[in-house]
Amino acid sequence: MSPMESGLDCCLVTNAHQAPLQCATEVRSPTVSSEEFLQFKRKATTIVEEYFSTDDVAATANELRELRVPCYHYYFVKKLISVAMDRHDRKKEMAAVLLSSLYGDVIDRPQVYKGFCKLTESCDDLSVDTPDAVDILAVFVARAIVDDILPPAFLAKQLPCLPEGCKGAEVLHRAEKSYLSVPHHGEIILQRWGGSKSITVEEAKAKIDGILEEYLSAGDRGEACRCIRGLKIPFFHHDIIKRALILAIERGGAAEGRILDLLKSASDEGVINESQITKGFNRLIDSVDDLTLDVPNARRLLKSIILKASSEGWLCASSLKPLGPEPKKAVVEDDTVVRQFKAKASSIIQEYFLTGDIIEVVSRLETENYACSSSYNAIFVKKLITAAMDRKSREKEMASVLLSSLCMPQQDVVSGFHLLIESAEDAALDNPAIVEDLTMFFARSVVDEVIAPSDLEAMEEEAGRVKTGVSTGVLALRNAHALLGAKLSAERILRCWGGGGSGKPGLELDDVKDKIGKLLQEYDCGGDIREACRCIKDIGMPFFHHEVVKKALVAIMEKRGKDERLWGLLAECYGRGLITPNQMTKGFERVASCVDDLALDVPDAGKQFCCYVERAKKAGWLDASFPNGVCS
């Protein structure tokens, strides 16, 4: 079983999409001088013109990096496309290729998103010089979605941000109805400007796998390099690197040696350039945690391969992303950026305790682009619980509800708890009841399925290695473990601060689950979809909508896909914004964790779940990085 594929380049039909972001006006940029922005605009214009003259993607990427102002990359996206709109189809194709090549490595997702938002907002102005600007920009939007650098949800999210009747709104409607909704839209869009030769992602990957397997059998490096050249997809060579490295790690021994020999030859002969080699290694570094599910020592093996490749001279190790040991806790230098985040986190938490608005917290973390960082997640967890421990039961209950609703990776929450344990001795000077408070937060997180029971044991073991004796943090962990082992402990823990785990005093968790089960059953038996959505909304617990996703998926799988009314309900809820991307992801994660148990009654549960994960990705419900581990 291979880890989830990601980072596909242009000229290939992609099927996975990123989670939706906020409107461009909500994406905040670091504070810099207006003069700096004017200077960036001048340099960006020069870089765009040079690229159209040279068609050198690598040089363009380096020049953009050297400007060192990533907060303005959205302007480069806008400038590139607006210039290309007045040029021939070849220049438009070059612009699409460049965007796909820069995405992730040079220009991050929020900046690409914001750039396209700015383009739709200025479409009326662009139409003055380019009469067919609406159609051209619609193709660029559709192409970006097909190339997987813009989420499909961009269309629905950006439309409300535009004035009614403007040309930008027309762009979004045309992109959806004239391009993305037609049969075989991927191939049609990719061939629009002559850039695609009808090769899809799946076809490219199959050919790459075939070349690597044949090479491992025959050992003919010259033939393998000839076949790689024959693919004529140099912008996608990073996928060859990644797939080859995965084979080397999975098979080891002689296979690893042969793979490294092939990659060295491909580098020496110029078959695969340095940029693609670096990108391939970085893609595997990003997904190495998924690979460790199949190969537990994958991280150590990858580190060994990096050392060999750099010593042989065909890999620049200094250009790679850091690959440290298996993270036990977040490690972040307390520099200016981190201090700024801590201040913002405190502001977000204080505002949440006043308003109780979970969606606003999620939105602000995503808008600031902090939600994707493990280190920042850990810091946020620590500050949230620390702030709650200084307040009353209401805020403690709110903190637990928020923690359950954020859908952070489990390891990030554990890392945040490590930070709490490390500072527990100092915090005890101001909070004499810190052991009791930490005990309840640890136990509540297990009951809410934020962390696993085994995480408590692992944290206790780690804390014991760091400090001798029974520290405050270790005592809280032991108390939490004992509390969870008591009879009917879950109900008592959920009511410890008066919230019952639902955010509404007096409403039991089982009552909530029962309500959700009944409304889904009623809808599945012929109920009205609008009424079902209203009932879900009336429950008043948006942070618990992952239960709706889980119960609906399980019911669909039990029927073996013969009746998918509930799938339609999920689609309607997601389209209305009733079920957020975070809640959708958490619902799928909960189903993934119980697929083995479900297989006792539904033998093909794993296979079915795999299909529904892929469908959800195509629909834009799930991020492309969502693990596909149960589908082996």
XYZ file of C-alpha atoms in Angstrom:
632
model
C 0.000 0.000 0.000
C 1.488 3.317 -1.111
C 0.926 6.641 0.643
C -1.534 9.122 -0.777
C -0.305 10.809 -3.959
C -0.050 14.571 -3.968
C 1.522 17.526 -5.780
C 0.542 16.683 -9.370
C 1.778 19.039 -12.049
C 0.014 20.540 -15.005
C -0.814 18.862 -18.349
C -2.169 15.913 -16.360
C -5.797 15.301 -15.481
C -5.982 15.434 -11.689
C -8.724 14.002 -9.535
C -7.995 15.190 -5.962
C -8.654 18.666 -4.658
C -7.675 20.793 -1.749
C -9.999 21.963 1.017
C -11.685 25.352 0.376
C -10.173 28.533 1.716
C -11.707 31.882 2.585
C -12.374 34.843 0.281
C -9.260 36.687 -0.792
C -10.223 39.725 1.187
C -9.922 37.658 4.356
C -6.364 36.454 3.659
C -4.123 38.732 5.631
C -0.583 39.546 4.603
C 2.342 40.456 6.830
C 2.779 44.184 7.340
C 5.292 45.584 4.856
C 5.879 48.985 3.316
C 3.959 50.133 0.239
C 7.284 50.876 -1.385
C 8.232 47.229 -1.010
C 4.997 46.239 -2.764
C 5.641 48.681 -5.612
C 9.138 47.265 -6.001
C 7.743 43.717 -6.066
C 5.215 44.708 -8.758
C 7.966 46.067 -10.975
C 10.143 42.984 -10.534
C 7.189 40.612 -11.006
C 6.372 42.265 -14.335
C 9.970 41.797 -15.463
C 10.016 38.142 -14.354
C 6.774 37.433 -16.257
C 8.088 38.990 -19.473
C 11.398 37.122 -19.181
C 9.560 33.837 -18.658
C 7.480 34.331 -21.800
C 10.730 34.980 -23.681
C 12.797 32.095 -22.277
C 10.206 29.482 -21.186
C 12.588 28.642 -18.316
C 10.508 27.467 -15.370
C 13.481 26.803 -13.078
C 14.985 30.262 -13.605
C 11.614 31.913 -13.022
C 11.148 29.954 -9.794
C 14.588 30.995 -8.539
C 14.002 34.669 -9.358
C 10.667 34.652 -7.544
C 12.217 32.947 -4.496
C 15.017 35.503 -4.373
C 12.529 38.350 -3.947
C 11.733 36.867 -0.506
C 8.269 38.415 -0.241
C 5.907 35.399 -0.343
C 3.023 37.503 1.004
C 2.854 39.191 -2.434
C 2.910 36.060 -4.576
C -0.820 36.459 -5.202
C 0.062 39.520 -7.309
C 2.475 37.439 -9.394
C -0.375 34.970 -10.078
C -2.639 37.816 -11.146
C 0.044 39.498 -13.269
C 1.069 36.276 -15.013
C -2.473 35.420 -16.082
C -3.512 38.965 -16.970
C -0.480 39.297 -19.260
C -1.068 35.863 -20.798
C -4.687 36.773 -21.589
C -3.474 39.220 -24.268
C -1.042 36.707 -25.815
C -1.362 33.704 -28.117
C -2.488 30.276 -26.912
C 1.120 29.125 -26.491
C 1.716 31.864 -23.880
C -1.506 30.951 -22.097
C -0.354 27.326 -21.935
C 3.046 28.479 -20.660
C 1.341 30.477 -17.912
C -0.720 27.457 -16.835
C 2.390 25.247 -16.834
C 4.341 27.776 -14.744
C 1.595 28.114 -12.138
C 1.343 24.361 -11.731
C 5.120 24.043 -11.464
C 5.447 26.808 -8.851
C 2.464 25.643 -6.782
C 3.494 24.299 -3.387
C 7.238 24.705 -3.892
C 7.372 28.474 -4.465
C 3.816 29.830 -4.264
C 1.680 28.406 -1.475
C -2.008 27.517 -1.685
C -3.521 30.646 -0.050
C -1.551 32.913 -2.393
C -2.725 31.042 -5.500
C -6.285 31.198 -4.184
C -6.021 34.914 -3.463
C -4.504 35.580 -6.888
C -7.502 34.028 -8.638
C -9.864 35.947 -6.350
C -8.169 39.179 -7.399
C -8.486 38.197 -11.072
C -12.242 37.600 -10.822
C -12.659 40.860 -8.917
C -10.851 42.815 -11.655
C -12.456 41.037 -14.629
C -14.523 44.130 -15.527
C -11.300 46.110 -15.935
C -9.575 43.308 -17.846
C -12.493 43.173 -20.287
C -11.764 46.745 -21.408
C -8.495 45.644 -23.058
C -9.441 41.998 -23.676
C -13.008 41.649 -25.027
C -13.105 37.886 -24.465
C -11.595 38.148 -20.960
C -14.561 36.307 -19.387
C -14.052 33.175 -21.469
C -10.253 33.198 -21.195
C -10.315 33.672 -17.441
C -12.986 30.957 -17.137
C -10.590 28.553 -18.886
C -7.752 29.581 -16.536
C -9.982 28.936 -13.505
C -11.100 25.561 -14.884
C -7.505 24.668 -15.766
C -6.343 25.526 -12.247
C -9.008 23.218 -10.793
C -8.077 20.416 -13.192
C -4.386 20.936 -12.382
C -5.289 20.654 -8.674
C -3.909 24.057 -7.684
C -7.342 25.535 -6.978
C -10.107 23.724 -5.068
C -13.475 23.153 -6.815
C -15.093 24.925 -3.861
C -13.456 28.135 -5.126
C -16.442 28.643 -7.430
C -19.023 28.530 -4.647
C -16.870 30.348 -2.084
C -15.830 33.251 -4.310
C -19.225 33.922 -5.898
C -20.766 35.566 -2.780
C -17.699 37.827 -2.547
C -18.411 39.394 -5.957
C -20.952 42.124 -6.791
C -24.096 40.761 -8.399
C -24.005 40.878 -12.187
C -20.285 41.578 -12.489
C -18.116 39.863 -15.097
C -16.218 38.000 -12.383
C -19.425 36.173 -11.450
C -19.924 35.364 -15.127
C -16.418 33.871 -15.186
C -17.258 31.489 -12.350
C -20.566 30.428 -13.919
C -18.926 29.807 -17.281
C -16.025 27.875 -15.765
C -18.487 25.537 -14.078
C -21.156 25.135 -16.774
C -19.157 25.442 -20.000
C -15.990 23.635 -18.960
C -16.030 21.684 -15.692
C -19.504 20.169 -16.107
C -19.091 18.756 -19.628
C -18.099 15.110 -20.276
C -14.339 14.469 -20.469
C -13.784 18.012 -19.257
C -10.257 17.284 -18.048
C -8.907 16.337 -21.469
C -10.855 19.141 -23.167
C -9.493 21.807 -20.829
C -5.929 20.503 -21.020
C -6.050 20.488 -24.838
C -7.622 23.940 -25.069
C -4.301 25.693 -25.642
C -2.508 22.715 -27.197
C -0.625 21.686 -24.083
C -1.895 18.149 -23.487
C -1.374 15.014 -25.492
C -4.268 13.253 -23.793
C -2.145 11.627 -21.121
C -3.887 11.430 -17.770
C -2.444 11.171 -14.285
C -3.389 7.513 -14.044
C -1.795 6.715 -17.407
C 1.399 8.541 -16.487
C 1.643 6.785 -13.126
C 0.987 3.379 -14.710
C 3.747 3.959 -17.261
C 6.161 5.108 -14.550
C 5.400 2.017 -12.454
C 5.919 -0.179 -15.510
C 9.302 1.375 -16.297
C 10.513 0.945 -12.706
C 9.290 -2.653 -12.420
C 10.881 -3.613 -15.742
C 14.138 -1.981 -14.702
C 14.215 -3.886 -11.402
C 13.706 -7.117 -13.341
C 16.132 -6.507 -16.213
C 18.586 -4.024 -14.682
C 19.091 -2.101 -17.959
C 19.699 1.509 -16.889
C 20.104 2.766 -20.456
C 16.740 1.377 -21.520
C 15.060 2.762 -18.398
C 16.450 6.264 -19.088
C 15.323 6.026 -22.717
C 11.800 5.129 -21.582
C 11.739 8.024 -19.117
C 12.701 10.402 -21.941
C 10.044 8.811 -24.117
C 7.298 9.775 -21.697
C 7.911 13.439 -22.616
C 6.626 14.741 -19.285
C 9.696 16.460 -17.776
C 7.481 18.552 -15.496
C 6.260 15.307 -13.891
C 9.646 13.657 -13.317
C 9.329 14.398 -9.606
C 6.738 11.612 -9.493
C 9.315 9.184 -10.921
C 11.681 10.178 -8.107
C 9.023 9.727 -5.452
C 7.788 6.361 -6.759
C 11.323 5.076 -7.191
C 12.223 6.041 -3.620
C 9.103 4.340 -2.262
C 10.089 1.135 -4.083
C 13.618 1.394 -2.672
C 12.287 1.814 0.881
C 9.633 -0.906 0.597
C 11.895 -3.561 -0.973
C 15.288 -2.595 0.404
C 18.448 -4.616 -0.199
C 19.484 -5.046 -3.831
C 16.385 -3.198 -5.066
C 17.457 -0.078 -3.172
C 20.916 -0.198 -4.726
C 19.514 -0.584 -8.241
C 17.043 2.247 -7.773
C 19.736 4.641 -6.540
C 21.981 3.650 -9.469
C 19.161 4.467 -11.901
C 18.434 7.840 -10.306
C 22.137 8.737 -10.320
C 22.400 7.848 -14.018
C 19.257 9.821 -14.817
C 20.757 12.825 -13.050
C 24.224 12.501 -14.607
C 22.791 12.165 -18.124
C 20.397 15.089 -17.672
C 17.306 12.933 -18.032
C 15.907 14.278 -14.759
C 16.967 17.760 -13.713
C 17.982 18.904 -10.239
C 14.721 20.764 -9.601
C 12.605 17.653 -10.258
C 14.895 15.503 -8.104
C 14.554 17.935 -5.206
C 10.797 18.147 -5.667
C 10.472 14.352 -5.694
C 12.434 13.984 -2.452
C 10.418 16.777 -0.828
C 7.144 15.102 -1.811
C 8.245 11.914 -0.098
C 9.417 13.844 2.961
C 5.922 15.356 3.167
C 4.268 11.908 3.084
C 6.837 9.823 4.957
C 4.534 9.561 7.979
C 1.980 7.771 5.778
C 4.684 5.448 4.459
C 5.649 4.468 8.003
C 2.251 2.749 8.302
C 3.628 0.082 5.916
C 7.348 0.449 6.607
C 7.837 1.456 10.272
C 11.472 2.488 9.762
C 10.740 4.436 6.557
C 11.969 7.691 8.058
C 15.343 6.205 8.967
C 15.680 4.527 5.544
C 14.842 7.770 3.732
C 17.436 9.634 5.777
C 20.011 7.001 4.790
C 19.092 7.363 1.089
C 19.422 11.155 1.309
C 22.919 10.776 2.785
C 23.956 8.343 0.014
C 22.532 10.529 -2.762
C 24.161 13.700 -1.450
C 27.514 11.948 -0.961
C 27.361 10.753 -4.593
C 26.736 14.328 -5.728
C 23.372 14.006 -7.488
C 21.267 15.467 -4.679
C 21.663 18.805 -2.893
C 20.596 17.879 0.640
C 20.606 21.513 1.784
C 17.720 22.286 -0.593
C 15.453 19.647 0.974
C 12.840 20.136 3.647
C 14.030 19.074 7.117
C 13.608 15.404 7.954
C 14.110 14.845 11.652
C 13.349 11.878 13.886
C 9.789 10.776 14.561
C 8.281 13.810 16.292
C 7.270 13.318 19.888
C 6.428 16.943 20.489
C 6.426 20.189 18.642
C 9.758 21.945 18.429
C 9.545 25.587 17.421
C 12.113 28.297 17.969
C 10.693 31.146 20.014
C 11.433 33.701 17.296
C 9.470 36.752 16.225
C 7.031 34.794 14.044
C 6.194 32.392 16.863
C 5.702 35.235 19.321
C 3.358 36.891 16.855
C 1.366 33.673 16.549
C 1.148 33.312 20.335
C -0.278 36.816 20.566
C -2.805 36.082 17.828
C -3.715 32.752 19.420
C -4.402 34.485 22.736
C -6.633 36.994 20.951
C -8.536 34.235 19.132
C -9.049 32.293 22.374
C -10.208 35.335 24.340
C -12.694 36.205 21.610
C -13.942 32.609 21.494
C -14.615 32.601 25.247
C -16.755 35.711 24.702
C -18.657 34.618 21.586
C -18.505 30.815 21.560
C -18.142 30.984 17.750
C -16.253 27.828 16.750
C -16.519 28.498 13.023
C -14.798 31.860 13.500
C -11.883 30.185 15.298
C -11.484 27.633 12.509
C -11.735 30.382 9.897
C -9.115 32.587 11.548
C -6.644 29.745 11.954
C -7.081 28.729 8.317
C -6.962 32.309 7.063
C -3.719 32.959 8.924
C -2.444 29.706 7.366
C -1.511 28.312 10.792
C -3.899 25.332 10.840
C -1.579 23.271 8.612
C 1.431 23.606 10.960
C 1.981 20.922 13.577
C 4.066 23.262 15.724
C 1.475 26.029 15.730
C -1.311 23.530 16.428
C 0.578 22.331 19.504
C 1.101 25.891 20.724
C -2.584 26.664 20.216
C -3.618 23.592 22.234
C -1.359 24.630 25.088
C -2.578 28.237 25.144
C -6.237 27.178 24.888
C -6.082 24.835 27.884
C -3.841 27.142 29.900
C -6.291 30.009 29.406
C -9.259 27.770 30.298
C -7.635 26.525 33.508
C -7.534 30.107 34.786
C -11.279 30.471 34.239
C -14.550 28.920 35.332
C -16.197 25.641 34.353
C -17.989 27.298 31.415
C -14.687 28.170 29.718
C -13.222 24.740 30.480
C -16.224 23.116 28.800
C -15.883 25.504 25.850
C -12.180 24.652 25.527
C -12.920 20.913 25.371
C -15.681 21.438 22.813
C -13.368 23.569 20.659
C -10.548 21.045 20.898
C -12.925 18.342 19.687
C -14.206 20.548 16.857
C -10.873 21.712 15.399
C -10.087 18.261 13.951
C -6.359 18.712 14.448
C -4.126 15.726 13.730
C -3.963 13.530 16.822
C -0.193 13.872 17.082
C -0.476 17.676 17.142
C -2.807 17.557 20.141
C -0.449 15.139 21.875
C 2.413 17.538 21.172
C 0.387 20.333 22.755
C -0.188 18.178 25.831
C 3.568 17.570 26.019
C 4.069 21.330 26.152
C 1.506 21.542 28.961
C 3.272 18.794 30.908
C 6.637 20.523 30.511
C 5.284 23.788 31.929
C 3.040 22.212 34.584
C 5.504 22.753 37.446
C 5.702 26.505 36.790
C 1.957 26.795 36.170
C 1.281 25.112 39.542
C 2.653 28.200 41.304
C -0.343 30.196 40.036
C -2.889 27.372 39.861
C -2.896 25.036 42.902
C -5.599 22.880 41.252
C -3.591 22.261 38.094
C -3.388 18.475 38.649
C -7.191 18.177 38.811
C -7.650 20.444 35.783
C -5.081 18.640 33.636
C -6.518 15.284 34.694
C -9.958 16.251 33.410
C -8.642 17.726 30.159
C -6.595 14.591 29.422
C -9.505 12.290 30.242
C -12.030 14.410 28.363
C -9.843 14.361 25.242
C -9.882 10.563 25.272
C -13.666 10.439 25.730
C -14.113 12.973 22.894
C -11.845 10.810 20.674
C -9.405 13.680 20.254
C -6.553 11.390 21.367
C -6.338 7.653 21.951
C -6.002 5.960 25.373
C -2.605 4.674 24.301
C -1.450 8.278 23.900
C -1.769 8.787 27.666
C 0.612 5.896 28.294
C 3.052 7.168 25.673
C 2.981 10.663 27.199
C 3.597 9.265 30.667
C 6.541 7.224 29.392
C 8.004 10.251 27.602
C 7.519 12.515 30.622
C 9.200 9.911 32.820
C 12.287 9.936 30.604
C 12.537 13.721 30.688
C 12.039 14.183 34.436
C 12.863 11.925 37.340
C 10.263 11.320 40.028
C 6.528 11.916 39.855
C 6.033 15.352 38.326
C 2.798 17.330 38.195
C 2.186 16.303 34.595
C 2.827 12.604 35.223
C 0.500 12.649 38.226
C -2.264 14.185 36.066
C -1.721 11.515 33.392
C -1.933 8.712 35.944
C -5.074 10.187 37.473
C -6.653 10.497 34.019
C -5.814 6.862 33.248
C -7.391 5.747 36.521
C -10.436 7.943 35.975
C -11.055 6.469 32.522
C -10.918 2.959 33.945
C -13.771 3.575 36.383
C -17.298 2.335 35.741
C -19.491 4.708 33.665
C -16.552 7.094 33.540
C -17.365 8.552 30.120
C -20.692 10.072 31.213
C -19.177 11.538 34.379
C -16.244 13.014 32.460
C -18.560 14.553 29.864
C -20.566 16.227 32.638
C -17.550 17.316 34.685
C -17.974 20.980 33.674
C -21.737 20.898 33.185
C -21.789 20.661 29.385
C -22.500 17.004 28.739
C -20.067 17.085 25.864
C -22.564 18.804 23.608
C -22.080 22.434 24.425
C -25.659 22.553 25.753
C -26.256 21.958 29.468
C -28.489 18.984 30.127
C -28.162 17.424 26.660
C -26.525 14.000 26.867
C -24.137 12.770 24.182
C -26.197 9.620 23.640
C -29.313 11.765 23.161
C -27.560 13.732 20.457
C -26.409 10.579 18.675
C -29.913 9.155 18.900
C -31.393 12.299 17.359
C -28.937 12.196 14.493
C -29.603 8.497 13.876
C -33.376 9.023 13.801
C -33.321 11.993 11.438
C -31.025 10.118 9.026
C -33.264 7.068 9.162
C -36.364 9.189 8.533
C -34.755 10.887 5.543
C -33.480 7.601 4.128
C -37.035 6.250 4.215
C -38.279 8.986 1.901
C -37.984 12.211 3.887
C -37.535 15.695 2.462
C -33.919 16.816 2.047
C -34.645 20.387 3.116
C -36.362 19.139 6.259
C -33.389 16.882 7.019
C -30.990 19.813 6.672
C -33.195 21.934 8.918
C -33.244 19.204 11.590
C -29.448 18.898 11.477
C -29.118 22.665 11.865
C -31.678 22.759 14.689
C -29.606 20.366 16.793
C -27.373 23.392 17.222
C -24.033 21.594 17.422
C -21.969 22.297 14.280
C -18.883 20.933 16.041
C -20.585 17.517 16.241
C -21.625 17.222 12.588
C -18.877 14.651 12.073
C -21.338 12.234 13.717
C -23.786 12.925 10.854
C -21.046 12.075 8.343
C -20.051 8.900 10.172
C -23.591 7.537 10.605
C -24.524 8.358 7.005
C -21.407 6.652 5.590
C -21.914 3.540 7.707
C -25.551 3.306 6.594
C -24.566 3.683 2.928
C -21.897 0.988 3.243
C -24.284 -1.392 4.998
C -26.593 -1.111 1.975
C -23.581 -1.760 -0.276
C -24.274 1.359 -2.319
C -27.706 0.206 -3.531
C -29.367 3.324 -2.103
C -27.359 6.516 -1.913
C -29.952 8.995 -0.724
C -27.774 9.663 2.297
C -24.812 10.469 0.043
C -27.019 13.078 -1.604
C -27.833 14.476 1.837
C -24.135 14.807 2.644
C -23.614 16.585 -0.685
C -26.459 18.988 0.093
C -25.154 19.675 3.614
C -21.641 20.324 2.312
C -22.910 22.552 -0.482
C -24.911 24.640 1.995
C -21.950 24.925 4.342
C -23.903 23.045 7.000
C -21.114 20.452 7.219
C -17.704 22.140 7.114
C -14.586 20.603 5.524
C -13.177 19.971 9.005
C -16.289 18.120 10.141
C -16.427 16.152 6.879
C -12.790 15.111 7.311
C -13.303 14.082 10.926
C -16.369 12.040 9.969
C -14.404 10.109 7.345
C -11.542 9.636 9.827
C -13.934 8.136 12.375
C -15.268 5.700 9.778
C -11.701 4.793 8.793
C -10.920 3.908 12.407
C -13.826 1.468 12.620
C -13.701 -0.130 9.164
C -12.235 -3.356 10.571
C -15.144 -3.731 12.995
C -17.636 -2.848 10.268
C -16.119 -5.530 8.035
C -17.491 -8.178 10.412
C -20.966 -7.334 9.095
C -19.990 -5.857 5.717
C -17.086 -7.932 4.329
C -16.182 -5.428 1.610
C -16.329 -2.413 3.942
C -12.694 -1.479 3.292
C -13.125 -1.533 -0.473
C -16.347 0.457 -0.269
C -14.772 3.038 2.005
C -11.879 3.461 -0.426
C -14.338 4.226 -3.235
C -16.228 6.754 -1.123
C -12.984 8.476 -0.095
C -12.087 8.901 -3.769
C -15.566 10.196 -4.584
C -15.357 12.663 -1.717
C -12.007 13.936 -2.975
C -13.381 14.422 -6.488
C -16.318 16.325 -5.008
C -13.895 18.555 -3.067
C -15.086 17.347 0.342
C -11.702 15.930 1.390
C -8.166 17.181 1.011
C -5.920 15.269 -1.393
C -3.704 14.326 1.557
C -6.486 12.358 3.285
C -4.937 8.907 3.967
C -6.149 5.974 1.920
C -4.589 3.389 4.224
C -7.655 1.210 4.770
C -8.041 0.652 1.058
C -5.135 -1.693 0.532
